Amino acid sequence: MKRSLAILSLLILAACGADGEPVRPTASSSVTMSSSGVSVGTAVGLRRGPFSLALGMGS
């Protein structure tokens, strides 16, 4: 968990544009209902031009 928070902190710092042109942050979440139950997923990431980086959690 601490590693995920450290990575998220670095992504936020890069997104603010302190080192050059800012990159676009992205976020998404999903809730899926099926006969076996409900599952929730979340992802955050950064996009700059054709490149993107995302970190996701959920089932």
mmCIF file of C-alpha atoms in Angstrom:
data_model
loop_
_atom_site.group_PDB
_atom_site.id
_atom_site.type_symbol
_atom_site.label_atom_id
_atom_site.label_comp_id
_atom_site.label_asym_id
_atom_site.label_seq_id
_atom_site.Cartn_x
_atom_site.Cartn_y
_atom_site.Cartn_z
ATOM 1 C CA MET A 1 0.000 0.000 0.000
ATOM 2 C CA LYS A 2 2.836 2.401 0.836
ATOM 3 C CA ARG A 3 4.400 1.717 -2.559
ATOM 4 C CA SER A 4 1.117 2.555 -4.314
ATOM 5 C CA LEU A 5 0.879 5.859 -2.431
ATOM 6 C CA ALA A 6 4.480 6.732 -3.328
ATOM 7 C CA ILE A 7 3.840 6.018 -7.012
ATOM 8 C CA LEU A 8 0.620 8.027 -6.934
ATOM 9 C CA SER A 9 2.469 10.960 -5.342
ATOM 10 C CA LEU A 10 5.075 10.904 -8.110
ATOM 11 C CA LEU A 11 2.348 10.775 -10.768
ATOM 12 C CA ILE A 12 0.619 13.799 -9.241
ATOM 13 C CA LEU A 13 3.899 15.748 -9.108
ATOM 14 C CA ALA A 14 4.585 14.981 -12.767
ATOM 15 C CA ALA A 15 1.028 15.999 -13.691
ATOM 16 C CA CYS A 16 1.372 19.497 -12.225
ATOM 17 C CA GLY A 17 3.862 20.546 -14.902
ATOM 18 C CA ALA A 18 6.784 21.384 -12.566
ATOM 19 C CA ASP A 19 9.214 19.700 -14.964
ATOM 20 C CA GLY A 20 7.802 21.075 -18.239
ATOM 21 C CA GLU A 21 4.543 20.830 -20.098
ATOM 22 C CA PRO A 22 1.806 19.332 -17.888
ATOM 23 C CA VAL A 23 0.419 15.915 -18.658
ATOM 24 C CA ARG A 24 -3.264 15.040 -18.501
ATOM 25 C CA PRO A 25 -4.339 13.011 -15.482
ATOM 26 C CA THR A 26 -7.014 10.386 -16.025
ATOM 27 C CA ALA A 27 -9.269 8.489 -13.646
ATOM 28 C CA SER A 28 -11.875 5.794 -14.095
ATOM 29 C CA SER A 29 -13.944 3.512 -11.955
ATOM 30 C CA SER A 30 -16.335 0.677 -12.543
ATOM 31 C CA VAL A 31 -18.956 -1.247 -10.615
ATOM 32 C CA THR A 32 -19.914 -4.655 -11.985
ATOM 33 C CA MET A 33 -22.852 -6.696 -10.781
ATOM 34 C CA SER A 34 -23.130 -10.380 -11.610
ATOM 35 C CA SER A 35 -24.652 -13.522 -10.166
ATOM 36 C CA SER A 36 -21.509 -14.028 -8.056
ATOM 37 C CA GLY A 37 -21.673 -10.561 -6.458
ATOM 38 C CA VAL A 38 -20.570 -6.980 -6.906
ATOM 39 C CA SER A 39 -17.020 -5.959 -7.827
ATOM 40 C CA VAL A 40 -15.502 -2.481 -7.862
ATOM 41 C CA GLY A 41 -12.455 -1.289 -9.797
ATOM 42 C CA THR A 42 -10.580 2.013 -9.869
ATOM 43 C CA ALA A 43 -7.704 3.298 -12.021
ATOM 44 C CA VAL A 44 -5.702 6.531 -12.127
ATOM 45 C CA GLY A 45 -3.136 7.476 -14.705
ATOM 46 C CA LEU A 46 -1.351 10.028 -16.824
ATOM 47 C CA ARG A 47 -1.480 10.683 -20.542
ATOM 48 C CA ARG A 48 1.030 12.677 -22.592
ATOM 49 C CA GLY A 49 0.710 12.535 -26.337
ATOM 50 C CA PRO A 50 0.552 8.911 -27.502
ATOM 51 C CA PHE A 51 1.865 7.544 -24.182
ATOM 52 C CA SER A 52 -0.161 6.661 -21.094
ATOM 53 C CA LEU A 53 0.601 5.171 -17.697
ATOM 54 C CA ALA A 54 -2.089 3.808 -15.379
ATOM 55 C CA LEU A 55 -2.323 2.221 -11.948
ATOM 56 C CA GLY A 56 -5.435 0.231 -11.114
ATOM 57 C CA MET A 57 -6.930 -1.528 -8.122
ATOM 58 C CA GLY A 58 -9.993 -3.705 -7.773
ATOM 59 C CA SER A 59 -11.380 -7.057 -8.627
#
